[in-house]
């Protein structure tokens, strides 16, 4: 039978103190252990070097997205959607749906950054101006180029982007020439409008001009209920 001394090792107070000093915390025999200043600095340096995106402040307004990473992810999204689509219209519908889910999150981020200055837009034109300026600036670092109302219908508006970022790294095959991948951005717009109670359908259309082959017009058609509400409240 083994003697107790064979399986129970007597601790050395000096070794215990040294180990505890390195680990910090609380030692029952010594009380609270304070880490050496040099060791604390080393830990702080290691922690700061391992910061990730979750450590960044949501209030930062400077764009930090790597364009190469963005283009790669967006290409994968398009390829995945294309495999499950039977035509251009269905593919654009899937991209629109993906963007729609992001719209409310973009609105929430902008509202958080605005803080006390955040304002809930209740007029149709004002929510469109908000998208034309603040949403575009948050997503693409600049405002959209144009905001227009249709001369033929009171429920149709257009936001124009002459050089849409999402088209910059996408090469559309000739047999899919009518495809506009900015249907994804159209979905973001639609999601924001919907959550703000301005229900509308939004689609993206390529309207080329000299020097702007990817010029995109986001066609916004509001539900009749939205127009009637607008007329009752502000155009009596």
Coordinates of N, CA and C in Angstrom, one line a residue:
X1 N 0.8 -1.2 0.0 CA 0.0 0.0 0.0 C 0.9 1.2 0.0
X2 N 0.5 2.2 -0.9 CA 1.4 3.4 -1.0 C 1.2 4.2 0.3
X3 N 2.3 4.9 0.6 CA 2.3 5.8 1.7 C 1.7 7.1 1.3
X4 N 1.0 7.8 2.2 CA 0.4 9.1 1.9 C 1.4 10.1 1.2
X5 N 2.7 10.0 1.6 CA 3.6 10.9 1.1 C 3.9 10.7 -0.4
X6 N 3.5 9.4 -0.9 CA 3.7 9.1 -2.3 C 2.7 9.8 -3.2
X7 N 1.5 10.1 -2.7 CA 0.5 10.6 -3.5 C 0.1 12.1 -3.1
X8 N 0.6 12.5 -2.0 CA 0.3 13.8 -1.6 C 1.6 14.6 -1.6
X9 N 1.6 15.6 -2.4 CA 2.9 16.4 -2.5 C 2.7 17.7 -1.6
X10 N 3.7 17.9 -0.8 CA 3.7 19.1 0.1 C 4.0 20.3 -0.8
X11 N 3.1 21.3 -0.7 CA 3.4 22.5 -1.5 C 4.4 23.4 -0.9
X12 N 5.2 24.0 -1.8 CA 6.2 24.9 -1.4 C 5.6 26.3 -1.4
X13 N 5.6 27.0 -0.2 CA 5.0 28.3 -0.1 C 5.5 29.3 -1.2
X14 N 6.8 29.2 -1.4 CA 7.5 30.1 -2.4 C 7.0 29.8 -3.8
X15 N 6.9 28.5 -4.2 CA 6.4 28.2 -5.5 C 4.9 28.6 -5.6
X16 N 4.1 28.4 -4.6 CA 2.7 28.7 -4.6 C 2.6 30.2 -4.8
X17 N 3.4 31.0 -4.1 CA 3.3 32.4 -4.2 C 3.7 32.9 -5.6
X18 N 4.7 32.3 -6.2 CA 5.2 32.7 -7.5 C 4.1 32.4 -8.5
X19 N 3.5 31.1 -8.5 CA 2.5 30.8 -9.4 C 1.3 31.6 -9.3
X20 N 0.9 31.9 -8.0 CA -0.3 32.7 -7.8 C -0.1 34.1 -8.3
X21 N 1.2 34.6 -8.1 CA 1.5 36.0 -8.6 C 1.3 36.1 -10.1
X22 N 1.7 35.0 -10.8 CA 1.6 35.0 -12.2 C 0.1 34.9 -12.7
X23 N -0.7 34.2 -11.9 CA -2.1 34.0 -12.3 C -3.0 35.1 -11.8
X24 N -2.7 35.7 -10.7 CA -3.5 36.7 -10.2 C -4.7 36.0 -9.6
X25 N -5.6 36.9 -9.0 CA -6.9 36.3 -8.5 C -6.8 36.3 -6.9
X26 N -7.3 35.2 -6.4 CA -7.3 35.1 -4.9 C -6.8 33.8 -4.4
X27 N -5.8 33.8 -3.5 CA -5.2 32.7 -2.9 C -5.7 32.6 -1.5
X28 N -6.3 31.5 -1.1 CA -6.9 31.4 0.3 C -5.8 31.6 1.4
X29 N -4.6 31.2 1.1 CA -3.6 31.4 2.2 C -2.9 32.8 2.1
X30 N -3.0 33.4 1.0 CA -2.3 34.7 0.9 C -3.2 35.9 0.7
X31 N -4.5 35.6 0.3 CA -5.4 36.7 0.1 C -5.4 37.1 -1.4
X32 N -5.9 38.3 -1.7 CA -5.9 38.8 -3.1 C -4.5 38.9 -3.7
X33 N -4.3 38.5 -4.9 CA -3.0 38.5 -5.6 C -3.1 39.6 -6.6
X34 N -2.1 40.5 -6.6 CA -2.0 41.6 -7.6 C -1.0 41.2 -8.6
X35 N -1.3 41.2 -9.9 CA -0.3 40.9 -10.9 C 0.8 42.0 -11.0
X36 N 2.0 41.6 -11.3 CA 3.1 42.6 -11.4 C 2.7 43.6 -12.5
X37 N 3.2 44.8 -12.4 CA 2.8 45.9 -13.4 C 3.3 45.5 -14.8
X38 N 4.5 44.9 -14.9 CA 5.0 44.5 -16.2 C 4.1 43.4 -16.9
X39 N 3.6 42.5 -16.0 CA 2.7 41.4 -16.5 C 1.4 42.0 -16.9
X40 N 0.8 42.9 -16.2 CA -0.4 43.6 -16.5 C -0.3 44.3 -17.9
X41 N 0.8 44.9 -18.1 CA 1.0 45.6 -19.4 C 1.1 44.6 -20.5
X42 N 1.7 43.5 -20.3 CA 1.8 42.5 -21.3 C 0.5 41.9 -21.7
X43 N -0.4 41.7 -20.7 CA -1.7 41.2 -20.9 C -2.6 42.2 -21.7
X44 N -2.4 43.4 -21.3 CA -3.2 44.5 -22.0 C -2.8 44.6 -23.5
X45 N -1.4 44.5 -23.7 CA -0.9 44.5 -25.1 C -1.5 43.4 -25.9
X46 N -1.5 42.2 -25.3 CA -2.0 41.0 -26.0 C -3.5 41.1 -26.3
X47 N -4.2 41.6 -25.4 CA -5.7 41.8 -25.6 C -6.0 42.8 -26.7
X48 N -5.2 43.9 -26.7 CA -5.5 45.0 -27.7 C -5.1 44.5 -29.1
X49 N -4.1 43.6 -29.2 CA -3.7 43.1 -30.5 C -4.7 42.1 -31.1
X50 N -5.6 41.6 -30.2 CA -6.5 40.6 -30.7 C -7.9 41.1 -30.8
X51 N -8.1 42.4 -30.9 CA -9.4 43.0 -31.1 C -10.0 42.7 -32.4
X52 N -11.3 42.4 -32.4 CA -11.9 42.1 -33.7 C -13.1 43.1 -34.0
X53 N -13.9 42.8 -35.0 CA -15.0 43.7 -35.4 C -16.0 43.9 -34.3
X54 N -16.1 43.0 -33.3 CA -17.1 43.2 -32.3 C -16.6 44.1 -31.2
X55 N -15.3 44.5 -31.2 CA -14.8 45.5 -30.3 C -14.9 46.9 -30.8
X56 N -15.3 47.0 -32.1 CA -15.4 48.4 -32.6 C -16.7 49.1 -32.2
X57 N -16.6 50.4 -32.1 CA -17.8 51.1 -31.8 C -18.8 51.2 -32.9
X58 N -20.1 51.0 -32.7 CA -21.1 51.2 -33.7 C -21.3 52.6 -34.2
X59 N -20.7 53.5 -33.4 CA -20.9 54.9 -33.7 C -19.9 55.4 -34.7
X60 N -18.9 54.6 -35.1 CA -17.9 55.0 -36.1 C -18.6 55.2 -37.4
X61 N -18.3 56.2 -38.1 CA -19.0 56.5 -39.4 C -18.1 56.3 -40.6
X62 N -16.8 56.2 -40.3 CA -15.9 56.0 -41.5 C -16.1 54.6 -42.0
X63 N -16.2 54.4 -43.4 CA -16.3 53.1 -44.0 C -15.1 52.2 -43.7
X64 N -15.3 51.0 -43.3 CA -14.2 50.1 -43.0 C -14.3 48.8 -43.8
X65 N -15.2 48.7 -44.7 CA -15.4 47.5 -45.5 C -14.4 47.4 -46.6
X66 N -13.7 46.3 -46.7 CA -12.7 46.0 -47.7 C -13.5 45.7 -49.0
X67 N -13.2 46.4 -50.1 CA -13.9 46.3 -51.3 C -13.7 44.9 -51.9
X68 N -12.5 44.3 -51.8 CA -12.2 43.0 -52.3 C -13.1 41.9 -51.6
X69 N -13.2 42.1 -50.3 CA -14.0 41.2 -49.5 C -15.5 41.3 -49.9
X70 N -16.0 42.6 -50.0 CA -17.3 42.8 -50.4 C -17.7 42.2 -51.7
X71 N -16.8 42.4 -52.7 CA -17.1 41.9 -54.1 C -17.1 40.4 -54.1
X72 N -16.2 39.8 -53.3 CA -16.2 38.3 -53.2 C -17.5 37.8 -52.6
X73 N -17.9 38.3 -51.5 CA -19.1 37.9 -50.8 C -20.3 38.1 -51.7
X74 N -20.4 39.2 -52.4 CA -21.5 39.5 -53.2 C -21.6 38.6 -54.4
X75 N -20.4 38.3 -55.0 CA -20.3 37.3 -56.1 C -20.9 35.9 -55.7
X76 N -20.5 35.5 -54.5 CA -20.9 34.2 -54.0 C -22.5 34.3 -53.8
X77 N -23.0 35.4 -53.3 CA -24.4 35.5 -53.1 C -25.2 35.4 -54.5
X78 N -24.6 36.0 -55.5 CA -25.2 35.9 -56.8 C -25.2 34.5 -57.4
X79 N -24.0 33.9 -57.2 CA -23.9 32.5 -57.7 C -24.8 31.6 -57.0
X80 N -24.9 31.7 -55.7 CA -25.9 30.9 -55.0 C -27.3 31.1 -55.4
X81 N -27.7 32.3 -55.6 CA -29.1 32.7 -56.0 C -29.3 32.2 -57.4
X82 N -28.3 32.3 -58.3 CA -28.5 31.9 -59.7 C -28.7 30.4 -59.8
X83 N -28.1 29.6 -59.0 CA -28.2 28.1 -59.1 C -29.6 27.7 -58.8
X84 N -30.4 28.5 -58.0 CA -31.7 28.1 -57.6 C -32.8 29.0 -58.3
X85 N -32.4 29.6 -59.5 CA -33.3 30.4 -60.2 C -33.4 29.9 -61.6
X86 N -34.6 30.1 -62.2 CA -34.9 29.6 -63.5 C -34.8 30.7 -64.6
X87 N -34.6 31.9 -64.1 CA -34.5 33.0 -65.1 C -34.1 34.3 -64.4
X88 N -33.9 35.4 -65.2 CA -33.4 36.6 -64.7 C -34.4 37.2 -63.6
X89 N -35.7 37.2 -63.9 CA -36.6 37.7 -63.0 C -36.6 37.1 -61.7
X90 N -36.5 35.7 -61.7 CA -36.4 35.0 -60.4 C -35.2 35.3 -59.6
X91 N -34.0 35.4 -60.4 CA -32.8 35.7 -59.8 C -32.8 37.1 -59.1
X92 N -33.3 38.1 -59.8 CA -33.5 39.4 -59.2 C -34.4 39.4 -58.0
X93 N -35.4 38.6 -58.0 CA -36.3 38.5 -56.9 C -35.6 37.9 -55.7
X94 N -34.7 37.0 -55.9 CA -34.0 36.4 -54.7 C -33.0 37.4 -54.2
X95 N -32.3 38.2 -55.1 CA -31.4 39.2 -54.6 C -32.2 40.3 -53.8
X96 N -33.4 40.6 -54.3 CA -34.2 41.6 -53.6 C -34.6 41.1 -52.2
X97 N -34.9 39.9 -52.1 CA -35.3 39.3 -50.8 C -34.1 39.3 -49.8
X98 N -32.9 39.1 -50.3 CA -31.7 39.1 -49.5 C -31.5 40.5 -49.0
X99 N -31.7 41.5 -49.9 CA -31.5 42.9 -49.5 C -32.6 43.4 -48.5
X100 N -33.8 42.9 -48.7 CA -34.9 43.3 -47.9 C -34.7 43.0 -46.4
X101 N -34.0 41.9 -46.1 CA -33.8 41.5 -44.7 C -32.7 42.4 -44.1
X102 N -31.9 43.1 -44.9 CA -30.9 43.9 -44.4 C -31.4 45.3 -44.1
X103 N -32.4 45.8 -44.9 CA -32.9 47.1 -44.8 C -33.2 47.6 -43.4
X104 N -34.0 46.8 -42.6 CA -34.3 47.2 -41.2 C -33.1 47.4 -40.3
X105 N -32.1 46.5 -40.6 CA -30.8 46.6 -39.8 C -30.1 47.8 -40.1
X106 N -30.1 48.2 -41.4 CA -29.4 49.5 -41.8 C -30.1 50.7 -41.1
X107 N -31.4 50.7 -41.1 CA -32.2 51.7 -40.5 C -31.9 51.8 -39.0
X108 N -31.8 50.6 -38.3 CA -31.5 50.6 -36.9 C -30.1 51.1 -36.6
X109 N -29.1 50.8 -37.5 CA -27.8 51.3 -37.3 C -27.7 52.8 -37.4
X110 N -28.4 53.4 -38.4 CA -28.4 54.8 -38.6 C -29.1 55.5 -37.4
X111 N -30.2 55.0 -36.9 CA -30.9 55.5 -35.8 C -30.0 55.5 -34.6
X112 N -29.2 54.4 -34.4 CA -28.3 54.3 -33.2 C -27.2 55.4 -33.3
X113 N -26.7 55.6 -34.5 CA -25.6 56.6 -34.6 C -26.1 58.0 -34.5
X114 N -27.4 58.3 -34.9 CA -27.9 59.6 -34.8 C -28.2 59.9 -33.3
X115 N -28.5 58.9 -32.5 CA -28.8 59.2 -31.1 C -30.0 60.1 -30.9
X116 N -29.8 61.2 -30.1 CA -30.9 62.1 -29.8 C -31.3 62.8 -31.0
X117 N -30.5 62.9 -32.0 CA -30.9 63.6 -33.3 C -31.7 62.8 -34.2
X118 N -31.9 61.5 -33.9 CA -32.7 60.6 -34.8 C -34.1 61.1 -34.9
X119 N -34.6 61.0 -36.1 CA -36.0 61.5 -36.3 C -36.8 60.5 -37.1
X120 N -38.0 60.3 -36.7 CA -38.9 59.4 -37.5 C -39.6 60.2 -38.6
X121 N -39.3 59.8 -39.8 CA -39.9 60.5 -41.0 C -41.3 60.0 -41.1
X122 N -42.3 61.0 -41.3 CA -43.7 60.6 -41.4 C -44.2 61.1 -42.8
X123 N -43.4 61.8 -43.5 CA -43.8 62.3 -44.9 C -43.1 61.5 -45.9
X124 N -43.8 61.2 -47.0 CA -43.3 60.4 -48.1 C -42.0 61.0 -48.7
X125 N -42.1 62.2 -49.0 CA -40.9 62.9 -49.6 C -39.7 62.9 -48.7
X126 N -40.0 63.1 -47.4 CA -38.9 63.1 -46.4 C -38.2 61.7 -46.2
X127 N -39.0 60.7 -46.2 CA -38.4 59.3 -46.1 C -37.6 59.0 -47.3
X128 N -38.0 59.5 -48.5 CA -37.2 59.3 -49.7 C -35.9 60.1 -49.7
X129 N -36.0 61.3 -49.1 CA -34.8 62.1 -49.0 C -33.8 61.5 -48.0
X130 N -34.4 60.9 -47.0 CA -33.5 60.2 -46.0 C -32.8 59.0 -46.6
X131 N -33.5 58.3 -47.5 CA -32.8 57.2 -48.2 C -31.8 57.7 -49.2
X132 N -32.1 58.8 -49.9 CA -31.3 59.4 -50.9 C -30.0 59.9 -50.3
X133 N -30.0 60.4 -49.1 CA -28.8 61.0 -48.4 C -28.2 60.1 -47.4
X134 N -28.9 59.9 -46.3 CA -28.3 59.2 -45.1 C -28.1 57.7 -45.4
X135 N -29.1 57.1 -46.0 CA -28.9 55.6 -46.2 C -27.8 55.4 -47.2
X136 N -27.8 56.2 -48.3 CA -26.7 56.0 -49.3 C -25.3 56.3 -48.8
X137 N -25.3 57.4 -47.9 CA -24.0 57.7 -47.3 C -23.5 56.6 -46.4
X138 N -24.4 56.0 -45.7 CA -24.0 54.9 -44.7 C -23.5 53.7 -45.5
X139 N -24.2 53.4 -46.6 CA -23.9 52.2 -47.4 C -22.7 52.4 -48.3
X140 N -22.7 53.6 -49.0 CA -21.7 53.8 -50.1 C -20.8 55.0 -49.9
X141 N -20.9 55.7 -48.8 CA -20.0 56.8 -48.5 C -20.3 58.1 -49.2
X142 N -21.5 58.2 -49.9 CA -21.9 59.4 -50.6 C -23.4 59.3 -50.8
X143 N -23.9 60.5 -51.2 CA -25.4 60.5 -51.5 C -25.7 60.0 -52.9
X144 N -26.9 59.6 -53.1 CA -27.3 59.2 -54.5 C -27.3 60.4 -55.4
X145 N -27.3 60.2 -56.7 CA -27.2 61.3 -57.6 C -28.5 62.0 -57.8
X146 N -29.6 61.3 -57.9 CA -30.9 62.0 -58.2 C -32.0 61.4 -57.5
X147 N -33.0 62.3 -57.2 CA -34.3 61.8 -56.6 C -35.4 62.5 -57.4
X148 N -36.2 61.8 -58.0 CA -37.2 62.4 -58.9 C -38.6 61.8 -58.7
X149 N -39.6 62.5 -59.0 CA -41.0 62.1 -59.0 C -41.5 61.9 -60.4
X150 N -42.2 60.8 -60.6 CA -42.7 60.5 -62.0 C -43.7 61.6 -62.4
X151 N -43.6 62.0 -63.6 CA -44.6 63.0 -64.1 C -45.9 62.4 -64.6
X152 N -46.0 61.1 -64.6 CA -47.1 60.3 -65.0 C -48.0 59.8 -63.9
X153 N -47.4 59.6 -62.7 CA -48.2 59.0 -61.7 C -47.7 59.6 -60.3
X154 N -48.7 59.7 -59.4 CA -48.3 60.3 -58.1 C -47.8 59.3 -57.1
X155 N -47.7 58.0 -57.5 CA -47.2 57.0 -56.6 C -45.9 56.4 -57.0
X156 N -45.2 57.1 -58.0 CA -44.0 56.6 -58.5 C -42.9 57.6 -58.4
X157 N -41.7 57.1 -57.8 CA -40.6 57.9 -57.6 C -39.3 57.1 -58.1
X158 N -38.2 57.9 -58.3 CA -37.0 57.3 -58.8 C -35.8 57.8 -58.1
X159 N -34.9 56.9 -57.7 CA -33.6 57.3 -57.1 C -32.6 56.8 -58.1
X160 N -31.7 57.7 -58.5 CA -30.7 57.3 -59.5 C -29.3 57.3 -59.0
X161 N -28.5 56.2 -59.3 CA -27.1 56.1 -58.9 C -26.3 55.9 -60.2
X162 N -25.5 56.9 -60.6 CA -24.8 56.8 -61.9 C -23.7 55.8 -61.9
X163 N -23.1 55.5 -60.7 CA -22.0 54.6 -60.6 C -22.2 53.7 -59.4
X164 N -23.2 52.8 -59.5 CA -23.5 51.9 -58.3 C -22.4 51.0 -57.9
X165 N -22.0 51.0 -56.7 CA -20.9 50.2 -56.2 C -21.1 48.7 -56.4
X166 N -22.3 48.2 -56.2 CA -22.5 46.8 -56.3 C -22.3 46.2 -57.7
X167 N -22.3 47.1 -58.7 CA -22.2 46.6 -60.1 C -20.7 46.7 -60.5
X168 N -19.9 47.4 -59.7 CA -18.5 47.7 -60.2 C -17.7 46.4 -60.4
X169 N -17.9 45.4 -59.7 CA -17.0 44.2 -59.8 C -17.8 43.0 -60.4
X170 N -19.0 43.3 -61.0 CA -19.8 42.2 -61.5 C -19.8 42.2 -63.0
X171 N -19.5 41.1 -63.7 CA -19.5 41.0 -65.1 C -20.8 40.2 -65.5
X172 N -21.7 40.8 -66.1 CA -23.0 40.1 -66.5 C -22.8 39.5 -67.9
X173 N -23.1 38.2 -68.0 CA -23.0 37.5 -69.3 C -23.9 38.1 -70.3
X174 N -23.6 38.0 -71.6 CA -24.5 38.6 -72.7 C -25.9 38.0 -72.7
X175 N -26.0 36.7 -72.4 CA -27.3 36.1 -72.4 C -28.2 36.5 -71.2
X176 N -27.5 37.2 -70.2 CA -28.3 37.8 -69.1 C -28.2 39.3 -69.0
X177 N -28.1 39.9 -70.2 CA -27.9 41.3 -70.3 C -28.9 42.2 -69.6
X178 N -30.1 41.7 -69.4 CA -31.1 42.5 -68.7 C -31.0 42.4 -67.1
X179 N -30.1 41.6 -66.7 CA -29.9 41.4 -65.2 C -29.3 42.7 -64.6
X180 N -29.8 43.1 -63.5 CA -29.3 44.2 -62.7 C -29.1 43.7 -61.3
X181 N -27.9 43.5 -60.9 CA -27.6 43.0 -59.5 C -28.0 43.9 -58.4
X182 N -28.2 45.2 -58.8 CA -28.6 46.2 -57.8 C -30.1 45.9 -57.3
X183 N -30.7 44.8 -57.8 CA -31.9 44.4 -57.2 C -31.7 44.1 -55.7
X184 N -30.5 43.8 -55.3 CA -30.1 43.6 -53.9 C -30.3 44.9 -53.1
X185 N -29.8 46.0 -53.7 CA -30.0 47.4 -53.1 C -31.4 47.8 -53.1
X186 N -32.2 47.4 -54.2 CA -33.6 47.7 -54.2 C -34.3 47.1 -53.1
X187 N -33.9 45.9 -52.7 CA -34.5 45.2 -51.6 C -34.2 45.9 -50.2
X188 N -33.0 46.4 -50.1 CA -32.7 47.2 -48.9 C -33.6 48.4 -48.8
X189 N -33.8 49.1 -49.9 CA -34.7 50.3 -49.9 C -36.1 49.9 -49.5
X190 N -36.6 48.8 -50.1 CA -37.9 48.3 -49.9 C -38.1 47.9 -48.4
X191 N -37.1 47.3 -47.8 CA -37.1 46.9 -46.4 C -37.2 48.1 -45.5
X192 N -36.5 49.1 -45.8 CA -36.5 50.3 -45.0 C -37.9 51.0 -45.1
X193 N -38.4 51.1 -46.3 CA -39.7 51.7 -46.5 C -40.8 50.9 -45.8
X194 N -40.7 49.6 -45.9 CA -41.7 48.8 -45.3 C -41.8 49.0 -43.8
X195 N -40.6 48.9 -43.1 CA -40.6 49.0 -41.7 C -40.9 50.4 -41.2
X196 N -40.9 51.4 -42.1 CA -41.3 52.8 -41.8 C -42.8 53.0 -42.1
X197 N -43.5 52.0 -42.6 CA -44.9 52.0 -42.9 C -45.1 52.8 -44.2
X198 N -44.2 52.8 -45.1 CA -44.4 53.3 -46.5 C -44.2 52.2 -47.5
X199 N -45.2 51.3 -47.4 CA -45.1 50.1 -48.2 C -45.0 50.4 -49.7
X200 N -44.1 49.7 -50.4 CA -43.8 50.0 -51.8 C -43.1 48.8 -52.4
X201 N -43.1 48.7 -53.7 CA -42.3 47.8 -54.4 C -41.2 48.5 -55.1
X202 N -39.9 48.0 -55.0 CA -38.8 48.7 -55.5 C -38.0 47.8 -56.5
X203 N -37.7 48.3 -57.6 CA -36.9 47.5 -58.6 C -35.8 48.3 -59.2
X204 N -34.8 47.6 -59.7 CA -33.6 48.3 -60.2 C -33.5 48.1 -61.7
X205 N -33.2 49.2 -62.4 CA -33.2 49.1 -63.9 C -32.0 49.8 -64.4
X206 N -31.3 49.2 -65.4 CA -30.1 49.8 -66.0 C -30.5 50.8 -67.1
X207 N -30.1 52.0 -66.9 CA -30.4 53.1 -67.9 C -29.0 53.7 -68.3
X208 N -28.4 53.2 -69.3 CA -27.1 53.6 -69.7 C -27.1 55.1 -70.2
X209 N -26.0 55.8 -69.9 CA -25.7 57.1 -70.4 C -24.2 57.1 -70.8
X210 N -23.8 58.0 -71.6 CA -22.4 58.1 -72.0 C -21.5 58.3 -70.7
X211 N -20.5 57.4 -70.6 CA -19.6 57.4 -69.4 C -20.2 56.7 -68.2
X212 N -21.4 56.3 -68.2 CA -22.0 55.6 -67.1 C -22.8 54.4 -67.5
X213 N -22.1 53.3 -67.9 CA -22.7 52.1 -68.5 C -23.5 51.4 -67.4
X214 N -23.3 51.6 -66.1 CA -24.0 50.8 -65.1 C -25.0 51.7 -64.4
X215 N -25.3 52.9 -64.9 CA -26.2 53.8 -64.3 C -27.5 53.1 -64.0
X216 N -28.0 53.1 -62.7 CA -29.1 52.4 -62.3 C -30.2 53.3 -61.7
X217 N -31.4 53.1 -62.1 CA -32.6 53.8 -61.6 C -33.4 52.9 -60.7
X218 N -33.6 53.3 -59.5 CA -34.4 52.5 -58.6 C -35.8 53.0 -58.6
X219 N -36.7 52.2 -59.2 CA -38.0 52.6 -59.4 C -38.9 52.2 -58.2
X220 N -39.5 53.2 -57.6 CA -40.3 53.0 -56.3 C -41.7 53.3 -56.6
X221 N -42.5 52.3 -56.4 CA -44.0 52.4 -56.6 C -44.7 52.1 -55.3
X222 N -45.3 53.2 -54.7 CA -45.9 53.0 -53.4 C -47.3 52.4 -53.5
X223 N -47.7 51.8 -52.5 CA -49.1 51.3 -52.4 C -50.1 52.4 -52.4
X224 N -51.2 52.2 -53.0 CA -52.2 53.3 -53.0 C -52.6 53.7 -51.6
X225 N -52.6 52.8 -50.6 CA -53.0 53.2 -49.3 C -52.0 54.2 -48.7
X226 N -50.8 54.1 -49.1 CA -49.8 55.1 -48.6 C -50.0 56.5 -49.2
X227 N -50.4 56.5 -50.5 CA -50.7 57.8 -51.1 C -51.9 58.4 -50.6
X228 N -52.9 57.6 -50.3 CA -54.2 58.2 -49.8 C -54.0 58.7 -48.4
X229 N -53.2 58.0 -47.6 CA -52.9 58.5 -46.2 C -52.1 59.8 -46.3
X230 N -51.2 59.9 -47.2 CA -50.4 61.1 -47.4 C -51.3 62.3 -47.8
X231 N -52.2 62.0 -48.7 CA -53.1 63.1 -49.1 C -54.1 63.6 -48.0
X232 N -54.5 62.6 -47.2 CA -55.4 62.9 -46.1 C -54.7 63.7 -45.0
X233 N -53.5 63.4 -44.7 CA -52.8 64.0 -43.6 C -52.1 65.4 -43.9
X234 N -51.6 65.5 -45.2 CA -50.8 66.6 -45.5 C -51.3 67.5 -46.7
X235 N -52.3 67.0 -47.4 CA -52.8 67.7 -48.6 C -54.3 67.9 -48.5
X236 N -54.8 68.3 -47.4 CA -56.2 68.5 -47.2 C -56.7 69.8 -48.0

